[in-house]
mmCIF file with all atom_site columns, C-alpha atoms in Angstrom:
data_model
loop_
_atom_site.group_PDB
_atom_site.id
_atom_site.type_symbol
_atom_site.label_atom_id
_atom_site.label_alt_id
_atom_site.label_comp_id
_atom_site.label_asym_id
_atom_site.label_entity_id
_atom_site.label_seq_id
_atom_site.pdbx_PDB_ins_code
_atom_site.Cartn_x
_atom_site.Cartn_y
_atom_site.Cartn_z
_atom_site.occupancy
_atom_site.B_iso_or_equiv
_atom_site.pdbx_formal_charge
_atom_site.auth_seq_id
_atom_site.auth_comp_id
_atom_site.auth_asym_id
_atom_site.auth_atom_id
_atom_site.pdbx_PDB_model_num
ATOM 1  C CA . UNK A 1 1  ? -46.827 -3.491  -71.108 1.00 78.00 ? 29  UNK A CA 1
ATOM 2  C CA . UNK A 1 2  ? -45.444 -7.241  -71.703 1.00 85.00 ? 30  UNK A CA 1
ATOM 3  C CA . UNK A 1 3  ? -42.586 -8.465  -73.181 1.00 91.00 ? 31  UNK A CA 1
ATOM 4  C CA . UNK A 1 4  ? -39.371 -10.331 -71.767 1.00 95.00 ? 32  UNK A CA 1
ATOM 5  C CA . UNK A 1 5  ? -36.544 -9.203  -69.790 1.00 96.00 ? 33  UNK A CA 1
ATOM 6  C CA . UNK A 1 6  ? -32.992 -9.449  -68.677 1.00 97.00 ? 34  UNK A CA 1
ATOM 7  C CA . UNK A 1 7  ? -31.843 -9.060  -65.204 1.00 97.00 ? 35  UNK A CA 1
ATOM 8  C CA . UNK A 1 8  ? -27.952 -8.849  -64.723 1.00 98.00 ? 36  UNK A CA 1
ATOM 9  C CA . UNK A 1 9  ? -26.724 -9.572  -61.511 1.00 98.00 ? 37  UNK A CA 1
ATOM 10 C CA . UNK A 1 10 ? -23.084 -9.337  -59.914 1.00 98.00 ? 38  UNK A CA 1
ATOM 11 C CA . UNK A 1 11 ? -21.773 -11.724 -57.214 1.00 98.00 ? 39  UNK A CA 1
ATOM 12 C CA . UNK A 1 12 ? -19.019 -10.546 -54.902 1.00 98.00 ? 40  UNK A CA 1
ATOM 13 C CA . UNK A 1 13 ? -18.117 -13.840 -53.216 1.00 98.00 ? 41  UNK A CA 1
ATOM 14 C CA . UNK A 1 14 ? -18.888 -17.119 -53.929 1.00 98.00 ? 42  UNK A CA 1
ATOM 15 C CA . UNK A 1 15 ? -21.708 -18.272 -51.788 1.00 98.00 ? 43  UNK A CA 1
ATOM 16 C CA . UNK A 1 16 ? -23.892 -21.647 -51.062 1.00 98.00 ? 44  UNK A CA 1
ATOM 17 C CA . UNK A 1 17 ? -27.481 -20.440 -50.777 1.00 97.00 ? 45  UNK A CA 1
ATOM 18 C CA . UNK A 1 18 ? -30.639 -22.705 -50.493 1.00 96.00 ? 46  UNK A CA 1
ATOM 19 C CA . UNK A 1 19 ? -32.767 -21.967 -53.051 1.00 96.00 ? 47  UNK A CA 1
ATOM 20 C CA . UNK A 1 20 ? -36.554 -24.105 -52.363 1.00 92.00 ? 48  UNK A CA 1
ATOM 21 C CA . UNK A 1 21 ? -36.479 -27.657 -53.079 1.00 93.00 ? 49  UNK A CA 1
ATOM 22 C CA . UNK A 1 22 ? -33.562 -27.802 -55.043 1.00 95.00 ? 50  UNK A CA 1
ATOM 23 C CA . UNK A 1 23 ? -31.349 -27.563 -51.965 1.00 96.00 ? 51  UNK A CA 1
ATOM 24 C CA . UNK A 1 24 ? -28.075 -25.723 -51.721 1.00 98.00 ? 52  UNK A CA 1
ATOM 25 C CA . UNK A 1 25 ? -26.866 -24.603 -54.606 1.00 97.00 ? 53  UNK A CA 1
ATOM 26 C CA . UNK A 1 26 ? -23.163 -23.084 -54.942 1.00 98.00 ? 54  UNK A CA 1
ATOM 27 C CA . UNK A 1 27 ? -22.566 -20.093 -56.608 1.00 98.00 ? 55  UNK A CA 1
ATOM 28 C CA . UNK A 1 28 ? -19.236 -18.380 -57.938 1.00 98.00 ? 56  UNK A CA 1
ATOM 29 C CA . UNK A 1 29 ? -18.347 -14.679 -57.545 1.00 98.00 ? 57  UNK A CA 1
ATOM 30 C CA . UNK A 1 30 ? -19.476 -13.151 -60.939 1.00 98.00 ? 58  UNK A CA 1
ATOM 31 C CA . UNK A 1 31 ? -21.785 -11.957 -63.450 1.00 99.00 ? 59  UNK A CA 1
ATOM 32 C CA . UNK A 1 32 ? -25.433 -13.792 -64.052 1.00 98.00 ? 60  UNK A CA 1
ATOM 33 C CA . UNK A 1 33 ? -28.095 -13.107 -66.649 1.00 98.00 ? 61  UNK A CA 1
ATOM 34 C CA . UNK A 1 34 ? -31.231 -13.676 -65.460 1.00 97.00 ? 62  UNK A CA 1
ATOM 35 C CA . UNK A 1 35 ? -33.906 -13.946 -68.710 1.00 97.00 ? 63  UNK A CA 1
ATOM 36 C CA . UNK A 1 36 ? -37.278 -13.984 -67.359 1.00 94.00 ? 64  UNK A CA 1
ATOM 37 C CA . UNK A 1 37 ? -40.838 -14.003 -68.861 1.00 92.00 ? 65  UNK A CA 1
ATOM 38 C CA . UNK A 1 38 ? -42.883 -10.790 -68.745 1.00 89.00 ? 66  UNK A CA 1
ATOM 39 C CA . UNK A 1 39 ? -46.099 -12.388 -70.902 1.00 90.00 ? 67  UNK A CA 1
ATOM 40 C CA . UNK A 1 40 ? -48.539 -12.904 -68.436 1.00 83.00 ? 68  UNK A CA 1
ATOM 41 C CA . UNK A 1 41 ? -51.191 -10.107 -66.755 1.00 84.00 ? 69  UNK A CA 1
ATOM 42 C CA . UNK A 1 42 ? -48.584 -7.791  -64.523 1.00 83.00 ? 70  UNK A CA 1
ATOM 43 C CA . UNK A 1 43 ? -46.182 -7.350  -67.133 1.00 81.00 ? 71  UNK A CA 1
ATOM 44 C CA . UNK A 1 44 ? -43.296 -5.571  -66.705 1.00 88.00 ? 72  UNK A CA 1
ATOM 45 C CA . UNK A 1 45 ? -44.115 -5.182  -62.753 1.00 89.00 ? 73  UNK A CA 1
ATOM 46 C CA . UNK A 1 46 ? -42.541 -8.419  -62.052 1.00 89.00 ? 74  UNK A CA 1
ATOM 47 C CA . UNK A 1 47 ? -39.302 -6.697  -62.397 1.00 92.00 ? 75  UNK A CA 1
ATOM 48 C CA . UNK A 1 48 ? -40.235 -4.047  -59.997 1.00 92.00 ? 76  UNK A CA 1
ATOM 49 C CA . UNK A 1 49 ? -40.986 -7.437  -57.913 1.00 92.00 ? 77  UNK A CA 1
ATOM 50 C CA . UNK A 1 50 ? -37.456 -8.444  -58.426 1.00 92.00 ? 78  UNK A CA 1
ATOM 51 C CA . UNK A 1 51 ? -35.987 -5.286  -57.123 1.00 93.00 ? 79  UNK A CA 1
ATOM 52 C CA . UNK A 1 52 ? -38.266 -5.114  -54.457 1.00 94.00 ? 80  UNK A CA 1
ATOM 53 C CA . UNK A 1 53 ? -36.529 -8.957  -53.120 1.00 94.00 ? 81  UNK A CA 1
ATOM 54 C CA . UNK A 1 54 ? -33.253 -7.662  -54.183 1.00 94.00 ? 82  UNK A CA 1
ATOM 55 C CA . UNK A 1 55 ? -33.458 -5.005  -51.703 1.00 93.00 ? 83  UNK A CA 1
ATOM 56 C CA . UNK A 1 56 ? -34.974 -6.512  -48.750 1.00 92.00 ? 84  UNK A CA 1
ATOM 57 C CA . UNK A 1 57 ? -38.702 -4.729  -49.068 1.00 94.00 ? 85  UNK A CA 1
ATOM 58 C CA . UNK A 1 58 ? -40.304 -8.062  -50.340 1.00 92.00 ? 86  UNK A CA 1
ATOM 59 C CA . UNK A 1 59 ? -39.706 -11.478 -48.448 1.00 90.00 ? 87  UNK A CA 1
ATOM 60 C CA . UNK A 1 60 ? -41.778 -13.763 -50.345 1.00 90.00 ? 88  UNK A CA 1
ATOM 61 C CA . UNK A 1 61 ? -40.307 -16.579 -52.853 1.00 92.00 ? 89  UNK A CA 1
ATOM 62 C CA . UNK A 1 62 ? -41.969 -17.560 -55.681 1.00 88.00 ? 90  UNK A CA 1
ATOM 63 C CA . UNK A 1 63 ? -39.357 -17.988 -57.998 1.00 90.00 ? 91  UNK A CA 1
ATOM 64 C CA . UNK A 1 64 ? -35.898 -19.201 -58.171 1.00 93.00 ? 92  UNK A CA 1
ATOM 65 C CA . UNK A 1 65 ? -34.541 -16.783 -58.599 1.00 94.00 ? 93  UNK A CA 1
ATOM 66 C CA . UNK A 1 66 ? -35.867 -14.837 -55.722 1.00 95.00 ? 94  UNK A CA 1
ATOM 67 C CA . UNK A 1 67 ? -33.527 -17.100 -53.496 1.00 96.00 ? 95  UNK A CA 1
ATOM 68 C CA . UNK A 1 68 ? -30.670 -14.963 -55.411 1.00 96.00 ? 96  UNK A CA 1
ATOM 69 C CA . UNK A 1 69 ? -31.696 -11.524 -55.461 1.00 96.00 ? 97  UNK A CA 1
ATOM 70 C CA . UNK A 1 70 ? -30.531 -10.600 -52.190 1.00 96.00 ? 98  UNK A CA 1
ATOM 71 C CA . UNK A 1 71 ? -27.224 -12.260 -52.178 1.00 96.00 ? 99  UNK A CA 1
ATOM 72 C CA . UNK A 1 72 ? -26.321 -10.614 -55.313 1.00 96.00 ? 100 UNK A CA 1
ATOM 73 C CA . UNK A 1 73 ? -26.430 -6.347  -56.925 1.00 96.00 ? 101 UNK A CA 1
ATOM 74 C CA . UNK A 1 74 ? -28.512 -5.898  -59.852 1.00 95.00 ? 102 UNK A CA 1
ATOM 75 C CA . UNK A 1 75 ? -26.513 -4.536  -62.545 1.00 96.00 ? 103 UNK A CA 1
ATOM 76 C CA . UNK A 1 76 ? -29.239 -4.031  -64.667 1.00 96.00 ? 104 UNK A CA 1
ATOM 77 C CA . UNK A 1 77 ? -32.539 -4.472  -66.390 1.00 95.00 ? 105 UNK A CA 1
ATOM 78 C CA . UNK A 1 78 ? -33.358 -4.816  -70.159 1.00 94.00 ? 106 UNK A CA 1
ATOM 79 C CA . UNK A 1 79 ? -36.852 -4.580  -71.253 1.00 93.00 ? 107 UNK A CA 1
ATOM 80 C CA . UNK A 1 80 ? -37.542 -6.267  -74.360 1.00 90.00 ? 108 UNK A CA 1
#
C-alpha cells in the first residue's frame, strides 16, 4: 500500500540534537508534524521504520528526521 503520512511527535524538553550535516539544531518542548512520503516501493513500511528508530530497535539514519525520533514520543500516525 502507498500513500503519504503524518507522524506527530511530542517533545518534553527543549533539546539541541545533531541531526547529519546540518549540525545542531535546537528544538522546543512541543508538538511536531512530521509529513512524509510513502510513494516509493516499501510503502507504508517506512513508518514501521520510523517506530522502529523511535524506539531504539533501529540505529541507522537515513533521514532527518531519524535524528528526532528518539528524542521525542510518537503521538501518532495518519495514513493517507
Amino acid at each position: 500500500m502507498k500513500g503519504v503520512y503524518i507522524l506527530n511527535l511530542k517533545i518534553d524538553k527543549d533539546i539541541v540534537i545533531r541531526v547529519g550535516k546540518l549540525g545542531n539544531i535546537r528544538f522546543k518542548k512541543g508538538y511536531y508534524a512530521y509529513i512524509g512520503s510513502a510513494l516509493g516501493t516499501g510503502g507504508f513500511k517506512r513508518v514501521t521504520r520510523h517506530f522502529n528508530i523511535a524506539s531504539g530497535k533501529n540505529m541507522t539514519r537515513k533521514w532527518h528526521i531519524d535524528y528526532l525520533l528518539p528524542h521525542s514520543e510518537v503521538v501518532s500516525a495518519v495514513l493517507i
